[in-house]
Amino acid sequence: MAAPIDFWFDFSSPYSYLLSEKIDDLAARFGRTVNWHPMLLGVIFKQIGAVPLTEAPVKGEYSKHDFLRSARYLDLPYNPPPVFPVATQHAARAYYALAVDDAAQARRFARRAFRAYFVDRLPIDTLDTVLDLAGAEGADRDALAAATASDAVKNTLRSACTGALALKIFGAPYVIIDGEPFWGADRLPQIERWLARGGF
Amino acid sequence: MAAPIDFWFDFSSPYSYLLSEKIDDLAARFGRTVNWHPMLLGVIFKQIGAVPLTEAPVKGEYSKHDFLRSARYLDLPYNPPPVFPVATQHAARAYYALAVDDAAQARRFARRAFRAYFVDRLPIDTLDTVLDLAGAEGADRDALAAATASDAVKNTLRSACTGALALKIFGAPYVIIDGEPFWGADRLPQIERWLARGGF
């Protein structure tokens, strides 16, 4: 079986949410699985001197319009969050904490967290909301609270961000297939062709 | 017949080149024509404080890779120019000068200029090269040289840049269909759906 593909994202990234709804099914059609890697775009942007897309002059306004249109194009619900972007270290740590024992549960939590923020407009930057979302996927709330506060899980997230920088990741979503990098949900057609042909 | 669509571009923009090879045929399939509007991204970027994509930290390297892959994806030739980006005021002025008397000739010149830079790696920043390219499309070399140096044509290009800023254009290519803005060659699938459905 071909190697898993890597999906790097931030829980506060609109295009990451859009891709998160498509990438597993697309990969499965070509006999691939996907490794999910939450990271913190704030860490990446600080390192390379970038700003969140919506804060860019002029382009920022267009981007908010494009989020909505791109969601419609992909037949996905999208309700602009009341606060954007938000800090996602709690969500990312919860993901890595859950993944230690149950990768499938972590994946379900990630999907639920994306939808909570971009569809239900919930404050996923708060630990309480994150624990509620994980609890809805069957996680033990107290155990998860302790895990996300542990040095081990904090270090895992730090390692993910360091790894992203080492891979020259500068934005999200960022997909790597057998070493080939694809930035943005709008690269879905190229990703599909790459998976179908093994390159092009 | 539905209103023409507007295609804003800079002759030194790789994704503009890619879209320039597709937009007229796509529009024609839906009974539309396209108005081409060369502009100077340097003027736009200066106004909004942006830098050329290839000069952005980390993202710049990826973008060079993405130009090539996106060209292959669209089945278009692409040979990275030896100098990039280049100043395009001569090419843009020549376009507007030609368009006064012969819109079709101006369009053919524009296609030839894009291919000259992105396929044949010619220095389209020089007036000599621009006049050669226009001459190959039947333009009178001396008359065009005089026209591109005229205040009238210089002002036309200035007006185009001012108009682009007024339209909140921040990059290229930028397509506007009945008021709906699309930035980037990677919005081709959305442009196609918009033309097919009159929105979505």
mmCIF file of C-alpha atoms in Angstrom:
data_model
loop_
_atom_site.group_PDB
_atom_site.id
_atom_site.type_symbol
_atom_site.label_atom_id
_atom_site.label_comp_id
_atom_site.label_asym_id
_atom_site.label_seq_id
_atom_site.Cartn_x
_atom_site.Cartn_y
_atom_site.Cartn_z
ATOM 1 C CA MET A 1 0.000 0.000 0.000
ATOM 2 C CA ALA A 2 1.234 3.474 -0.831
ATOM 3 C CA ALA A 3 2.549 5.699 1.958
ATOM 4 C CA PRO A 4 0.111 7.835 3.956
ATOM 5 C CA ILE A 5 -0.223 11.429 2.886
ATOM 6 C CA ASP A 6 0.366 14.236 5.371
ATOM 7 C CA PHE A 7 -2.244 16.901 6.096
ATOM 8 C CA TRP A 8 -0.976 19.890 8.071
ATOM 9 C CA PHE A 9 -3.507 22.378 9.380
ATOM 10 C CA ASP A 10 -4.563 24.878 12.010
ATOM 11 C CA PHE A 11 -8.014 24.543 13.581
ATOM 12 C CA SER A 12 -8.620 28.252 12.951
ATOM 13 C CA SER A 13 -7.861 28.099 9.198
ATOM 14 C CA PRO A 14 -10.970 28.272 6.965
ATOM 15 C CA TYR A 15 -9.360 26.559 3.993
ATOM 16 C CA SER A 16 -8.055 23.873 6.353
ATOM 17 C CA TYR A 17 -11.624 23.214 7.453
ATOM 18 C CA LEU A 18 -12.710 22.903 3.818
ATOM 19 C CA LEU A 19 -9.924 20.490 2.982
ATOM 20 C CA SER A 20 -10.485 18.490 6.184
ATOM 21 C CA GLU A 21 -13.927 17.571 4.872
ATOM 22 C CA LYS A 22 -12.521 16.196 1.619
ATOM 23 C CA ILE A 23 -9.022 14.836 2.065
ATOM 24 C CA ASP A 24 -9.727 11.477 3.759
ATOM 25 C CA ASP A 25 -12.331 10.401 1.199
ATOM 26 C CA LEU A 26 -10.174 11.550 -1.682
ATOM 27 C CA ALA A 27 -7.140 9.691 -0.350
ATOM 28 C CA ALA A 28 -9.207 6.546 0.264
ATOM 29 C CA ARG A 29 -10.294 6.484 -3.383
ATOM 30 C CA PHE A 30 -6.639 5.997 -4.244
ATOM 31 C CA GLY A 31 -5.881 3.492 -1.491
ATOM 32 C CA ARG A 32 -4.196 6.049 0.741
ATOM 33 C CA THR A 33 -4.626 7.022 4.351
ATOM 34 C CA VAL A 34 -3.984 10.503 5.767
ATOM 35 C CA ASN A 35 -1.922 11.531 8.762
ATOM 36 C CA TRP A 36 -3.373 14.653 10.344
ATOM 37 C CA HIS A 37 -0.981 17.187 11.889
ATOM 38 C CA PRO A 38 -2.488 20.140 13.747
ATOM 39 C CA MET A 39 -0.041 23.006 14.086
ATOM 40 C CA LEU A 40 -0.158 26.639 15.162
ATOM 41 C CA LEU A 41 -0.102 29.074 12.251
ATOM 42 C CA GLY A 42 0.753 31.834 14.714
ATOM 43 C CA VAL A 43 4.107 30.155 15.354
ATOM 44 C CA ILE A 44 4.718 29.729 11.637
ATOM 45 C CA PHE A 45 3.716 33.300 10.766
ATOM 46 C CA LYS A 46 5.880 34.755 13.535
ATOM 47 C CA GLN A 47 8.884 32.855 12.214
ATOM 48 C CA ILE A 48 8.458 33.976 8.592
ATOM 49 C CA GLY A 49 6.994 37.428 9.234
ATOM 50 C CA ALA A 50 3.550 36.750 7.780
ATOM 51 C CA VAL A 51 0.131 37.913 8.965
ATOM 52 C CA PRO A 52 -3.257 36.164 8.948
ATOM 53 C CA LEU A 53 -4.836 36.414 5.496
ATOM 54 C CA THR A 54 -7.807 38.441 6.696
ATOM 55 C CA GLU A 55 -5.476 41.087 8.107
ATOM 56 C CA ALA A 56 -3.709 41.679 4.784
ATOM 57 C CA PRO A 57 -4.637 45.040 3.249
ATOM 58 C CA VAL A 58 -7.368 44.772 0.606
ATOM 59 C CA LYS A 59 -6.749 41.043 0.109
ATOM 60 C CA GLY A 60 -8.226 40.473 3.561
ATOM 61 C CA GLU A 61 -11.693 41.622 2.519
ATOM 62 C CA TYR A 62 -11.620 39.490 -0.609
ATOM 63 C CA SER A 63 -10.545 36.465 1.400
ATOM 64 C CA LYS A 64 -13.615 36.608 3.634
ATOM 65 C CA HIS A 65 -15.776 36.565 0.519
ATOM 66 C CA ASP A 66 -13.718 33.737 -0.960
ATOM 67 C CA PHE A 67 -14.082 31.586 2.189
ATOM 68 C CA LEU A 68 -17.858 31.634 1.759
ATOM 69 C CA ARG A 69 -17.827 31.088 -1.990
ATOM 70 C CA SER A 70 -15.258 28.295 -1.761
ATOM 71 C CA ALA A 71 -17.394 26.540 0.859
ATOM 72 C CA ARG A 72 -20.427 26.759 -1.432
ATOM 73 C CA TYR A 73 -18.321 25.498 -4.328
ATOM 74 C CA LEU A 74 -17.376 22.449 -2.258
ATOM 75 C CA ASP A 75 -20.954 21.990 -0.979
ATOM 76 C CA LEU A 76 -19.925 22.564 2.629
ATOM 77 C CA PRO A 77 -21.669 24.625 5.309
ATOM 78 C CA TYR A 78 -19.767 27.706 6.475
ATOM 79 C CA ASN A 79 -20.838 30.342 8.967
ATOM 80 C CA PRO A 80 -18.167 32.977 9.593
ATOM 81 C CA PRO A 81 -17.023 32.712 13.225
ATOM 82 C CA PRO A 82 -17.717 35.793 15.369
ATOM 83 C CA VAL A 83 -14.050 36.012 16.362
ATOM 84 C CA PHE A 84 -11.369 35.161 13.813
ATOM 85 C CA PRO A 85 -8.707 33.911 13.947
ATOM 86 C CA VAL A 86 -8.538 32.331 17.401
ATOM 87 C CA ALA A 87 -5.787 30.601 19.367
ATOM 88 C CA THR A 88 -5.884 26.859 18.808
ATOM 89 C CA GLN A 89 -3.311 25.408 21.157
ATOM 90 C CA HIS A 90 -5.988 23.770 23.348
ATOM 91 C CA ALA A 91 -7.605 22.087 20.348
ATOM 92 C CA ALA A 92 -4.257 21.004 18.915
ATOM 93 C CA ARG A 93 -3.054 19.621 22.256
ATOM 94 C CA ALA A 94 -6.333 17.787 22.753
ATOM 95 C CA TYR A 95 -5.895 16.214 19.324
ATOM 96 C CA TYR A 96 -2.404 14.957 20.118
ATOM 97 C CA ALA A 97 -3.467 13.797 23.603
ATOM 98 C CA LEU A 98 -6.358 11.775 22.174
ATOM 99 C CA ALA A 99 -4.243 10.380 19.346
ATOM 100 C CA VAL A 100 -1.901 8.667 21.815
ATOM 101 C CA ASP A 101 -4.519 6.028 22.629
ATOM 102 C CA ASP A 102 -7.142 6.301 19.894
ATOM 103 C CA ALA A 103 -6.292 7.776 16.510
ATOM 104 C CA ALA A 104 -9.855 7.376 15.251
ATOM 105 C CA GLN A 105 -11.264 9.267 18.218
ATOM 106 C CA ALA A 106 -8.721 12.053 17.676
ATOM 107 C CA ARG A 107 -9.802 12.281 14.033
ATOM 108 C CA ARG A 108 -13.475 12.464 14.995
ATOM 109 C CA PHE A 109 -12.649 15.152 17.538
ATOM 110 C CA ALA A 110 -10.778 17.162 14.884
ATOM 111 C CA ARG A 111 -13.733 17.064 12.495
ATOM 112 C CA ARG A 112 -16.075 18.058 15.282
ATOM 113 C CA ALA A 113 -13.799 20.937 16.333
ATOM 114 C CA PHE A 114 -13.604 22.301 12.775
ATOM 115 C CA ARG A 115 -17.394 22.178 12.408
ATOM 116 C CA ALA A 116 -17.893 23.646 15.867
ATOM 117 C CA TYR A 117 -15.878 26.702 14.870
ATOM 118 C CA PHE A 118 -16.809 27.175 11.220
ATOM 119 C CA VAL A 119 -20.429 25.996 11.272
ATOM 120 C CA ASP A 120 -21.713 26.353 14.835
ATOM 121 C CA ARG A 121 -19.527 29.382 15.645
ATOM 122 C CA LEU A 122 -18.353 28.008 18.997
ATOM 123 C CA PRO A 123 -15.307 29.436 20.814
ATOM 124 C CA ILE A 124 -12.861 26.593 20.202
ATOM 125 C CA ASP A 125 -10.097 28.697 21.688
ATOM 126 C CA THR A 126 -11.411 27.912 25.190
ATOM 127 C CA LEU A 127 -10.352 24.729 26.971
ATOM 128 C CA ASP A 128 -13.915 24.228 28.163
ATOM 129 C CA THR A 129 -15.291 24.091 24.635
ATOM 130 C CA VAL A 130 -12.485 21.798 23.522
ATOM 131 C CA LEU A 131 -13.176 19.408 26.395
ATOM 132 C CA ASP A 132 -16.911 19.474 25.614
ATOM 133 C CA LEU A 133 -16.223 18.585 21.977
ATOM 134 C CA ALA A 134 -13.880 15.771 22.934
ATOM 135 C CA GLY A 135 -16.376 14.539 25.512
ATOM 136 C CA ALA A 136 -19.013 14.321 22.799
ATOM 137 C CA GLU A 137 -16.676 11.892 21.026
ATOM 138 C CA GLY A 138 -16.394 9.743 24.125
ATOM 139 C CA ALA A 139 -13.236 11.171 25.686
ATOM 140 C CA ASP A 140 -12.840 11.285 29.461
ATOM 141 C CA ARG A 141 -13.056 14.996 30.211
ATOM 142 C CA ASP A 142 -10.867 15.053 33.345
ATOM 143 C CA ALA A 143 -8.223 12.776 31.916
ATOM 144 C CA LEU A 144 -8.040 14.877 28.773
ATOM 145 C CA ALA A 145 -7.799 18.110 30.767
ATOM 146 C CA ALA A 146 -4.829 16.663 32.636
ATOM 147 C CA ALA A 147 -3.228 15.371 29.440
ATOM 148 C CA THR A 148 -3.492 18.668 27.557
ATOM 149 C CA ALA A 149 -1.781 20.390 30.504
ATOM 150 C CA SER A 150 1.070 17.870 30.574
ATOM 151 C CA ASP A 151 4.574 18.663 29.441
ATOM 152 C CA ALA A 152 4.491 15.622 27.181
ATOM 153 C CA VAL A 153 1.549 16.872 25.114
ATOM 154 C CA LYS A 154 2.780 20.457 25.088
ATOM 155 C CA ASN A 155 6.079 19.177 23.746
ATOM 156 C CA THR A 156 4.315 17.148 21.073
ATOM 157 C CA LEU A 157 2.651 20.286 19.759
ATOM 158 C CA ARG A 158 5.936 22.194 19.911
ATOM 159 C CA SER A 159 7.561 19.399 17.922
ATOM 160 C CA ALA A 160 4.787 19.563 15.333
ATOM 161 C CA CYS A 161 5.352 23.292 14.837
ATOM 162 C CA THR A 162 9.100 22.825 14.645
ATOM 163 C CA GLY A 163 8.573 20.021 12.154
ATOM 164 C CA ALA A 164 6.294 22.189 10.046
ATOM 165 C CA LEU A 165 8.947 24.899 9.881
ATOM 166 C CA ALA A 166 11.578 22.315 8.965
ATOM 167 C CA LEU A 167 9.312 21.148 6.136
ATOM 168 C CA LYS A 168 9.136 24.781 4.950
ATOM 169 C CA ILE A 169 5.418 24.951 5.610
ATOM 170 C CA PHE A 170 4.302 28.591 5.469
ATOM 171 C CA GLY A 171 0.510 28.317 5.517
ATOM 172 C CA ALA A 172 -2.421 25.978 5.867
ATOM 173 C CA PRO A 173 -3.768 23.637 4.742
ATOM 174 C CA TYR A 174 -0.572 22.041 3.510
ATOM 175 C CA VAL A 175 -0.592 18.537 2.061
ATOM 176 C CA ILE A 176 2.497 16.484 1.304
ATOM 177 C CA ILE A 177 2.234 13.426 -0.938
ATOM 178 C CA ASP A 178 5.413 11.400 -1.363
ATOM 179 C CA GLY A 179 7.431 14.580 -0.877
ATOM 180 C CA GLU A 180 5.307 16.761 -3.181
ATOM 181 C CA PRO A 181 3.856 19.821 -1.380
ATOM 182 C CA PHE A 182 0.424 21.284 -2.035
ATOM 183 C CA TRP A 183 -0.696 24.481 -0.301
ATOM 184 C CA GLY A 184 -4.354 25.415 -0.088
ATOM 185 C CA ALA A 185 -7.756 23.801 -0.443
ATOM 186 C CA ASP A 186 -7.758 25.072 -4.028
ATOM 187 C CA ARG A 187 -5.068 22.531 -4.871
ATOM 188 C CA LEU A 188 -7.591 19.693 -4.476
ATOM 189 C CA PRO A 189 -7.794 19.105 -8.258
ATOM 190 C CA GLN A 190 -3.991 18.900 -8.486
ATOM 191 C CA ILE A 191 -3.888 16.583 -5.445
ATOM 192 C CA GLU A 192 -6.431 14.335 -7.106
ATOM 193 C CA ARG A 193 -4.484 14.173 -10.338
ATOM 194 C CA TRP A 194 -1.250 13.539 -8.449
ATOM 195 C CA LEU A 195 -2.822 10.627 -6.570
ATOM 196 C CA ALA A 196 -4.332 9.231 -9.760
ATOM 197 C CA ARG A 197 -1.144 9.386 -11.812
ATOM 198 C CA GLY A 198 1.605 9.262 -9.200
ATOM 199 C CA GLY A 199 2.731 12.683 -10.357
ATOM 200 C CA PHE A 200 2.174 14.763 -13.472
ATOM 201 C CA MET B 1 -25.872 38.729 -24.790
ATOM 202 C CA ALA B 2 -24.416 38.755 -21.309
ATOM 203 C CA ALA B 3 -21.929 41.465 -20.337
ATOM 204 C CA PRO B 4 -18.226 40.977 -21.081
ATOM 205 C CA ILE B 5 -16.090 39.701 -18.234
ATOM 206 C CA ASP B 6 -13.042 41.642 -17.100
ATOM 207 C CA PHE B 7 -9.563 40.097 -16.969
ATOM 208 C CA TRP B 8 -6.966 42.147 -15.103
ATOM 209 C CA PHE B 9 -3.345 41.074 -15.341
ATOM 210 C CA ASP B 10 0.319 41.994 -15.373
ATOM 211 C CA PHE B 11 2.514 40.673 -18.196
ATOM 212 C CA SER B 12 5.077 39.527 -15.624
ATOM 213 C CA SER B 13 2.608 37.432 -13.588
ATOM 214 C CA PRO B 14 2.939 33.649 -14.102
ATOM 215 C CA TYR B 15 -0.608 32.832 -13.054
ATOM 216 C CA SER B 16 -1.835 35.633 -15.337
ATOM 217 C CA TYR B 17 -0.075 33.921 -18.231
ATOM 218 C CA LEU B 18 -1.757 30.622 -17.352
ATOM 219 C CA LEU B 19 -5.189 32.204 -17.156
ATOM 220 C CA SER B 20 -4.628 34.210 -20.346
ATOM 221 C CA GLU B 21 -4.418 30.930 -22.249
ATOM 222 C CA LYS B 22 -7.791 29.753 -20.934
ATOM 223 C CA ILE B 23 -10.098 32.651 -20.206
ATOM 224 C CA ASP B 24 -11.248 33.593 -23.727
ATOM 225 C CA ASP B 25 -12.191 30.037 -24.694
ATOM 226 C CA LEU B 26 -13.921 29.451 -21.387
ATOM 227 C CA ALA B 27 -15.907 32.675 -21.672
ATOM 228 C CA ALA B 28 -16.859 31.878 -25.284
ATOM 229 C CA ARG B 29 -18.366 28.555 -24.218
ATOM 230 C CA PHE B 30 -20.843 30.571 -22.187
ATOM 231 C CA GLY B 31 -21.487 33.237 -24.818
ATOM 232 C CA ARG B 32 -19.248 35.794 -23.160
ATOM 233 C CA THR B 33 -16.415 37.961 -24.369
ATOM 234 C CA VAL B 34 -13.486 39.143 -22.263
ATOM 235 C CA ASN B 35 -12.075 42.627 -21.799
ATOM 236 C CA TRP B 36 -8.347 42.462 -21.132
ATOM 237 C CA HIS B 37 -6.828 45.033 -18.781
ATOM 238 C CA PRO B 38 -3.047 45.041 -18.384
ATOM 239 C CA MET B 39 -1.945 46.798 -15.202
ATOM 240 C CA LEU B 40 1.256 47.182 -13.218
ATOM 241 C CA LEU B 41 1.392 44.979 -10.139
ATOM 242 C CA GLY B 42 4.275 47.103 -8.869
ATOM 243 C CA VAL B 43 1.904 50.043 -8.534
ATOM 244 C CA ILE B 44 -0.689 47.889 -6.775
ATOM 245 C CA PHE B 45 1.835 46.313 -4.419
ATOM 246 C CA LYS B 46 3.354 49.662 -3.507
ATOM 247 C CA GLN B 47 -0.069 51.002 -2.601
ATOM 248 C CA ILE B 48 -1.037 48.069 -0.366
ATOM 249 C CA GLY B 49 2.418 47.229 0.970
ATOM 250 C CA ALA B 50 2.737 43.821 -0.682
ATOM 251 C CA VAL B 51 5.770 42.143 -2.260
ATOM 252 C CA PRO B 52 6.074 39.873 -5.303
ATOM 253 C CA LEU B 53 5.115 36.318 -4.377
ATOM 254 C CA THR B 54 8.538 34.900 -5.120
ATOM 255 C CA GLU B 55 10.123 37.326 -2.661
ATOM 256 C CA ALA B 56 7.937 36.215 0.254
ATOM 257 C CA PRO B 57 9.910 34.219 2.825
ATOM 258 C CA VAL B 58 9.556 30.444 2.411
ATOM 259 C CA LYS B 59 6.368 30.831 0.343
ATOM 260 C CA GLY B 60 8.489 32.249 -2.466
ATOM 261 C CA GLU B 61 10.324 28.977 -3.043
ATOM 262 C CA TYR B 62 7.099 27.003 -3.055
ATOM 263 C CA SER B 63 5.542 29.409 -5.526
ATOM 264 C CA LYS B 64 8.259 28.795 -8.112
ATOM 265 C CA HIS B 65 7.544 25.078 -7.867
ATOM 266 C CA ASP B 66 3.796 25.723 -8.054
ATOM 267 C CA PHE B 67 4.133 27.839 -11.237
ATOM 268 C CA LEU B 68 5.660 24.856 -13.032
ATOM 269 C CA ARG B 69 3.257 22.293 -11.661
ATOM 270 C CA SER B 70 0.222 24.491 -12.343
ATOM 271 C CA ALA B 71 1.366 24.949 -15.936
ATOM 272 C CA ARG B 72 1.676 21.182 -16.353
ATOM 273 C CA TYR B 73 -1.740 20.734 -14.761
ATOM 274 C CA LEU B 74 -3.219 23.089 -17.366
ATOM 275 C CA ASP B 75 -1.226 21.490 -20.206
ATOM 276 C CA LEU B 76 0.657 24.708 -20.922
ATOM 277 C CA PRO B 77 4.353 25.204 -21.669
ATOM 278 C CA TYR B 78 6.295 27.116 -19.026
ATOM 279 C CA ASN B 79 9.983 27.922 -18.909
ATOM 280 C CA PRO B 80 10.967 30.039 -15.907
ATOM 281 C CA PRO B 81 12.218 33.421 -17.157
ATOM 282 C CA PRO B 82 15.869 34.191 -16.380
ATOM 283 C CA VAL B 83 14.871 37.468 -14.695
ATOM 284 C CA PHE B 84 11.681 37.625 -12.642
ATOM 285 C CA PRO B 85 9.655 39.714 -12.154
ATOM 286 C CA VAL B 86 10.327 42.396 -14.772
ATOM 287 C CA ALA B 87 8.900 45.859 -15.412
ATOM 288 C CA THR B 88 6.008 45.681 -17.838
ATOM 289 C CA GLN B 89 5.070 49.273 -18.564
ATOM 290 C CA HIS B 90 6.313 49.048 -22.166
ATOM 291 C CA ALA B 91 4.246 45.933 -22.849
ATOM 292 C CA ALA B 92 1.167 47.367 -21.136
ATOM 293 C CA ARG B 93 1.447 50.672 -22.990
ATOM 294 C CA ALA B 94 1.916 48.851 -26.291
ATOM 295 C CA TYR B 95 -1.245 46.877 -25.572
ATOM 296 C CA TYR B 96 -3.294 50.002 -24.930
ATOM 297 C CA ALA B 97 -1.766 51.787 -27.922
ATOM 298 C CA LEU B 98 -2.633 48.889 -30.244
ATOM 299 C CA ALA B 99 -6.119 48.518 -28.788
ATOM 300 C CA VAL B 100 -7.090 52.025 -29.874
ATOM 301 C CA ASP B 101 -7.292 50.969 -33.517
ATOM 302 C CA ASP B 102 -7.381 47.177 -33.479
ATOM 303 C CA ALA B 103 -8.566 45.281 -30.417
ATOM 304 C CA ALA B 104 -7.889 41.908 -32.043
ATOM 305 C CA GLN B 105 -4.298 42.848 -32.826
ATOM 306 C CA ALA B 106 -3.787 44.039 -29.258
ATOM 307 C CA ARG B 107 -5.099 40.709 -27.995
ATOM 308 C CA ARG B 108 -2.771 38.761 -30.269
ATOM 309 C CA PHE B 109 0.123 40.921 -29.118
ATOM 310 C CA ALA B 110 -0.744 40.228 -25.488
ATOM 311 C CA ARG B 111 -0.753 36.461 -26.021
ATOM 312 C CA ARG B 112 2.543 36.688 -27.893
ATOM 313 C CA ALA B 113 4.094 38.804 -25.134
ATOM 314 C CA PHE B 114 3.051 36.340 -22.425
ATOM 315 C CA ARG B 115 4.491 33.417 -24.381
ATOM 316 C CA ALA B 116 7.626 35.375 -25.225
ATOM 317 C CA TYR B 117 8.346 35.860 -21.540
ATOM 318 C CA PHE B 118 7.129 32.593 -20.014
ATOM 319 C CA VAL B 119 7.978 30.161 -22.804
ATOM 320 C CA ASP B 120 10.740 31.733 -24.911
ATOM 321 C CA ARG B 121 12.307 33.603 -21.973
ATOM 322 C CA LEU B 122 12.620 36.897 -23.860
ATOM 323 C CA PRO B 123 13.219 40.230 -22.063
ATOM 324 C CA ILE B 124 9.753 41.748 -22.447
ATOM 325 C CA ASP B 125 10.789 44.583 -20.162
ATOM 326 C CA THR B 126 12.709 46.168 -23.050
ATOM 327 C CA LEU B 127 10.953 48.416 -25.534
ATOM 328 C CA ASP B 128 12.865 46.774 -28.368
ATOM 329 C CA THR B 129 11.485 43.348 -27.566
ATOM 330 C CA VAL B 130 7.991 44.728 -27.154
ATOM 331 C CA LEU B 131 8.165 46.439 -30.557
ATOM 332 C CA ASP B 132 9.483 43.245 -32.130
ATOM 333 C CA LEU B 133 6.599 41.255 -30.710
ATOM 334 C CA ALA B 134 4.038 43.802 -31.869
ATOM 335 C CA GLY B 135 5.706 43.940 -35.267
ATOM 336 C CA ALA B 136 5.289 40.181 -35.591
ATOM 337 C CA GLU B 137 1.552 40.777 -35.219
ATOM 338 C CA GLY B 138 1.570 43.343 -38.017
ATOM 339 C CA ALA B 139 1.976 46.545 -36.027
ATOM 340 C CA ASP B 140 3.913 49.479 -37.479
ATOM 341 C CA ARG B 141 7.060 49.561 -35.346
ATOM 342 C CA ASP B 142 7.783 53.302 -35.565
ATOM 343 C CA ALA B 143 4.180 54.354 -35.083
ATOM 344 C CA LEU B 144 3.888 52.107 -32.052
ATOM 345 C CA ALA B 145 7.151 53.428 -30.588
ATOM 346 C CA ALA B 146 5.756 56.944 -30.844
ATOM 347 C CA ALA B 147 2.392 55.949 -29.424
ATOM 348 C CA THR B 148 3.843 54.175 -26.365
ATOM 349 C CA ALA B 149 5.851 57.310 -25.592
ATOM 350 C CA SER B 150 2.804 59.558 -25.840
ATOM 351 C CA ASP B 151 1.144 61.191 -22.859
ATOM 352 C CA ALA B 152 -2.175 59.776 -24.008
ATOM 353 C CA VAL B 153 -1.063 56.158 -23.763
ATOM 354 C CA LYS B 154 0.898 56.723 -20.561
ATOM 355 C CA ASN B 155 -2.239 58.199 -19.052
ATOM 356 C CA THR B 156 -4.305 55.259 -20.209
ATOM 357 C CA LEU B 157 -2.038 52.900 -18.287
ATOM 358 C CA ARG B 158 -2.119 55.172 -15.249
ATOM 359 C CA SER B 159 -5.897 55.145 -15.406
ATOM 360 C CA ALA B 160 -5.919 51.362 -15.597
ATOM 361 C CA CYS B 161 -3.802 51.112 -12.451
ATOM 362 C CA THR B 162 -5.952 53.665 -10.650
ATOM 363 C CA GLY B 163 -9.036 51.771 -11.752
ATOM 364 C CA ALA B 164 -7.592 48.487 -10.476
ATOM 365 C CA LEU B 165 -6.982 50.033 -7.067
ATOM 366 C CA ALA B 166 -10.499 51.464 -7.046
ATOM 367 C CA LEU B 167 -11.821 47.964 -7.775
ATOM 368 C CA LYS B 168 -9.820 46.717 -4.756
ATOM 369 C CA ILE B 169 -7.639 44.550 -6.955
ATOM 370 C CA PHE B 170 -4.635 43.372 -4.938
ATOM 371 C CA GLY B 171 -3.063 40.749 -7.206
ATOM 372 C CA ALA B 172 -3.183 39.107 -10.607
ATOM 373 C CA PRO B 173 -4.835 37.554 -12.439
ATOM 374 C CA TYR B 174 -8.102 39.063 -11.261
ATOM 375 C CA VAL B 175 -11.333 38.306 -13.059
ATOM 376 C CA ILE B 176 -14.618 40.112 -12.479
ATOM 377 C CA ILE B 177 -17.858 38.589 -13.730
ATOM 378 C CA ASP B 178 -20.978 40.697 -13.246
ATOM 379 C CA GLY B 179 -19.381 42.219 -10.156
ATOM 380 C CA GLU B 180 -18.122 38.931 -8.691
ATOM 381 C CA PRO B 181 -14.320 38.940 -8.157
ATOM 382 C CA PHE B 182 -12.058 35.925 -8.677
ATOM 383 C CA TRP B 183 -8.359 36.114 -7.843
ATOM 384 C CA GLY B 184 -5.911 33.602 -9.251
ATOM 385 C CA ALA B 185 -5.686 31.067 -12.066
ATOM 386 C CA ASP B 186 -6.710 28.451 -9.514
ATOM 387 C CA ARG B 187 -10.192 29.951 -9.445
ATOM 388 C CA LEU B 188 -10.842 28.669 -12.988
ATOM 389 C CA PRO B 189 -13.199 25.923 -11.747
ATOM 390 C CA GLN B 190 -15.199 28.467 -9.745
ATOM 391 C CA ILE B 191 -15.255 30.860 -12.716
ATOM 392 C CA GLU B 192 -16.575 28.061 -14.901
ATOM 393 C CA ARG B 193 -19.334 27.180 -12.454
ATOM 394 C CA TRP B 194 -20.237 30.853 -12.048
ATOM 395 C CA LEU B 195 -20.563 31.269 -15.799
ATOM 396 C CA ALA B 196 -22.576 28.070 -16.108
ATOM 397 C CA ARG B 197 -25.037 28.866 -13.329
ATOM 398 C CA GLY B 198 -24.968 32.654 -13.156
ATOM 399 C CA GLY B 199 -23.671 32.384 -9.604
ATOM 400 C CA PHE B 200 -23.635 29.650 -6.972
#
